[in-house]
Short mmCIF file of C-alpha atoms in Angstrom, two decimals:
data_model
loop_
_atom_site.label_atom_id
_atom_site.label_comp_id
_atom_site.label_asym_id
_atom_site.label_seq_id
_atom_site.Cartn_x
_atom_site.Cartn_y
_atom_site.Cartn_z
CA MET X 169 0.00 0.00 0.00
CA ALA X 170 2.87 2.38 0.74
CA SER X 171 4.12 1.93 -2.85
CA ARG X 172 0.71 3.20 -4.01
CA GLY X 173 1.04 6.39 -2.00
CA VAL X 174 -0.97 5.25 1.02
CA ARG X 175 0.46 6.52 4.31
CA VAL X 176 0.88 3.33 6.31
CA SER X 177 1.59 3.14 10.05
CA LEU X 178 1.59 0.24 12.48
CA LEU X 179 -0.15 0.41 15.86
CA ARG X 180 0.74 -2.42 18.24
CA LEU X 181 -1.72 -3.38 20.95
CA PRO X 182 -0.81 -5.26 24.16
CA PRO X 183 -2.34 -8.62 25.19
CA SER X 184 -5.05 -6.84 27.16
CA VAL X 185 -7.13 -4.05 25.71
CA HIS X 186 -9.50 -3.70 28.62
CA GLY X 187 -12.62 -1.74 29.52
CA ASP X 188 -16.38 -2.07 29.25
CA GLY X 189 -17.29 -4.39 26.41
CA ASP X 190 -14.00 -6.35 26.60
CA HIS X 191 -14.42 -9.80 25.05
CA GLY X 192 -10.72 -10.76 25.07
CA PHE X 193 -8.30 -12.44 27.43
CA VAL X 194 -9.52 -11.08 30.77
CA PRO X 195 -13.14 -12.26 30.35
CA ALA X 196 -11.77 -15.63 29.19
CA LEU X 197 -9.64 -15.82 32.36
CA ILE X 198 -12.66 -14.97 34.52
CA LYS X 199 -14.78 -17.60 32.79
CA LEU X 200 -12.03 -20.18 33.25
CA ALA X 201 -11.66 -19.32 36.96
CA ARG X 202 -15.41 -19.79 37.41
CA GLU X 203 -15.30 -23.16 35.64
CA LYS X 204 -12.16 -24.45 37.42
CA GLY X 205 -12.92 -23.02 40.86
CA ASN X 206 -9.58 -21.23 41.08
CA SER X 207 -7.67 -18.36 39.54
CA ALA X 208 -4.29 -19.55 38.33
CA CYS X 209 -0.95 -18.16 37.26
CA VAL X 210 2.12 -19.88 35.85
CA GLY X 211 4.94 -20.40 38.34
CA ASP X 212 5.41 -17.40 40.63
CA GLY X 213 3.18 -15.24 38.41
CA LEU X 214 5.81 -12.52 38.08
CA ASN X 215 5.59 -12.55 34.28
CA ARG X 216 4.39 -9.14 33.15
CA TRP X 217 1.44 -8.24 30.93
CA PRO X 218 1.22 -4.83 29.31
CA ALA X 219 -2.28 -3.44 28.94
CA VAL X 220 -4.20 -0.44 27.65
CA HIS X 221 -7.73 0.78 28.21
CA ARG X 222 -9.84 0.61 25.06
CA LEU X 223 -10.65 4.35 25.19
CA ASP X 224 -6.95 5.23 25.37
CA ALA X 225 -6.28 2.88 22.44
CA ALA X 226 -9.09 4.51 20.43
CA HIS X 227 -7.62 7.96 21.11
CA LEU X 228 -4.22 6.75 19.93
CA TYR X 229 -5.71 5.36 16.70
CA ARG X 230 -7.09 8.84 16.01
CA LEU X 231 -3.73 10.49 16.74
CA VAL X 232 -1.92 8.05 14.43
CA LEU X 233 -4.37 8.88 11.65
CA GLU X 234 -4.07 12.62 12.23
CA LYS X 235 -0.37 13.01 13.06
CA GLY X 236 1.36 9.67 12.50
CA SER X 237 4.38 9.36 10.22
CA ALA X 238 4.37 7.07 7.20
CA GLY X 239 6.10 3.80 7.98
CA ALA X 240 6.22 4.46 11.72
CA SER X 241 5.33 1.96 14.46
CA TYR X 242 3.47 3.01 17.58
CA HIS X 243 2.77 1.18 20.84
CA ALA X 244 -0.51 1.56 22.75
CA ILE X 245 0.63 0.82 26.30
CA GLY X 246 -1.09 2.14 29.41
CA ASP X 247 0.36 -0.38 31.90
CA GLU X 248 3.91 -1.33 30.96
CA GLY X 249 3.93 -4.67 32.73
CA VAL X 250 1.48 -5.83 35.38
CA PRO X 251 2.59 -9.01 37.17
CA PHE X 252 0.16 -11.71 36.08
CA LYS X 253 -0.25 -12.82 39.72
CA ASP X 254 -1.85 -9.41 40.40
CA ILE X 255 -4.44 -10.02 37.67
CA ALA X 256 -5.07 -13.56 38.94
CA GLY X 257 -5.30 -12.16 42.48
CA VAL X 258 -8.09 -9.70 41.64
CA ILE X 259 -9.99 -12.42 39.76
CA GLY X 260 -9.63 -14.82 42.70
CA ARG X 261 -10.71 -12.20 45.24
CA ARG X 262 -13.73 -11.04 43.21
CA LEU X 263 -14.88 -14.62 42.55
CA HIS X 264 -14.02 -15.84 46.07
CA VAL X 265 -11.82 -18.63 44.69
CA PRO X 266 -8.22 -19.48 45.61
CA VAL X 267 -5.30 -18.23 43.57
CA VAL X 268 -3.07 -21.15 42.63
CA SER X 269 0.25 -21.64 40.86
CA LYS X 270 0.58 -24.02 37.92
CA SER X 271 3.77 -25.41 36.44
CA PRO X 272 4.21 -24.76 32.71
CA GLU X 273 3.12 -28.35 32.06
CA GLN X 274 0.02 -28.00 34.26
CA ALA X 275 -0.74 -24.60 32.72
CA ALA X 276 -1.06 -26.15 29.25
CA HIS X 277 -3.83 -28.40 30.55
CA HIS X 278 -5.44 -25.82 32.86
CA PHE X 279 -5.54 -22.87 30.46
CA GLY X 280 -5.79 -24.66 27.12
CA TRP X 281 -5.36 -22.19 24.23
CA LEU X 282 -4.68 -19.38 26.72
CA ALA X 283 -1.61 -21.09 28.25
CA HIS X 284 0.95 -19.36 26.03
CA PHE X 285 -0.54 -15.92 26.66
CA VAL X 286 -0.88 -16.44 30.41
CA GLY X 287 2.76 -17.45 30.80
CA VAL X 288 4.41 -14.87 28.55
CA ASP X 289 6.57 -12.12 30.03
CA CYS X 290 6.27 -9.19 27.66
CA PRO X 291 6.78 -5.79 29.26
CA ALA X 292 6.37 -2.99 26.74
CA SER X 293 6.60 0.77 26.66
CA SER X 294 4.85 3.52 24.77
CA LYS X 295 7.36 6.21 25.76
CA LEU X 296 8.36 6.95 22.15
CA THR X 297 4.72 6.96 21.03
CA GLU X 298 3.87 9.36 23.85
CA GLU X 299 6.70 11.69 22.80
CA LYS X 300 6.01 11.57 19.05
CA LEU X 301 2.23 11.96 19.21
CA GLU X 302 1.79 13.69 22.59
CA TRP X 303 -0.43 10.78 23.67
CA GLN X 304 -1.01 10.15 27.35
CA PRO X 305 -3.13 7.24 28.61
CA LYS X 306 -5.75 8.70 30.96
CA GLN X 307 -8.08 5.80 31.71
CA ALA X 308 -7.89 3.29 34.56
CA GLY X 309 -5.18 0.65 34.45
CA ILE X 310 -6.11 -3.00 34.20
CA ILE X 311 -6.05 -3.69 37.95
CA ALA X 312 -8.24 -0.66 38.75
CA ASP X 313 -10.55 -1.63 35.88
CA LEU X 314 -10.90 -5.16 37.27
CA GLU X 315 -11.49 -3.80 40.78
CA ARG X 316 -14.48 -1.79 39.50
CA GLY X 317 -16.26 -5.11 39.19
CA THR X 318 -18.04 -4.66 35.87
CA TYR X 319 -16.14 -7.61 34.42
CA PHE X 320 -17.77 -9.82 37.00
CA GLU X 321 -21.27 -8.33 36.76
CA THR X 322 -21.35 -8.69 32.97
CA GLU X 323 -20.37 -12.35 33.18
CA GLN X 324 -23.06 -13.00 35.79
CA THR X 325 -25.85 -11.32 33.83
CA THR X 326 -24.76 -12.90 30.56
CA HIS X 327 -25.30 -16.36 31.98
CA ALA X 328 -28.38 -15.60 34.06
CA ALA X 329 -31.59 -17.42 33.31
CA PRO X 330 -33.99 -15.42 31.13
CA SER X 331 -36.83 -13.75 33.00
CA HIS X 332 -40.38 -14.83 32.27
CA ARG X 333 -42.94 -12.03 32.41
#
């Protein structure tokens, strides 16, 4: 596309783009914790997950379209690296289930397709993006977003029995 005169930029998103309406990894982790009766992490859970709130990511998309440089790469990072055990801890506390550690071998069975993502250590930074585009994440981080509880309310109402009037 660049050879045709289209201004192309790359915007990289972290594993968790969180916020109301999230249908990604965090809701899958909550569902799994409900099904398994525990909230798990791999090993000591110190592997780090970067994250960004969906509204901050949307704002960055707009800035890239308005001010981004052709061929440039940008990172949408609000939280540079949250220890996964902290995410598992909030899920466990909100669901009133224990937080447990799984070996890499156990994690493959416990998490299924999520195992690779749960165990990855991938801190990231948006410092250059912030400087180039004057972008500043303003929304809640992933832990604060989880603590609000809407992730848990949505899951409960989604699976509630239909009302009969």
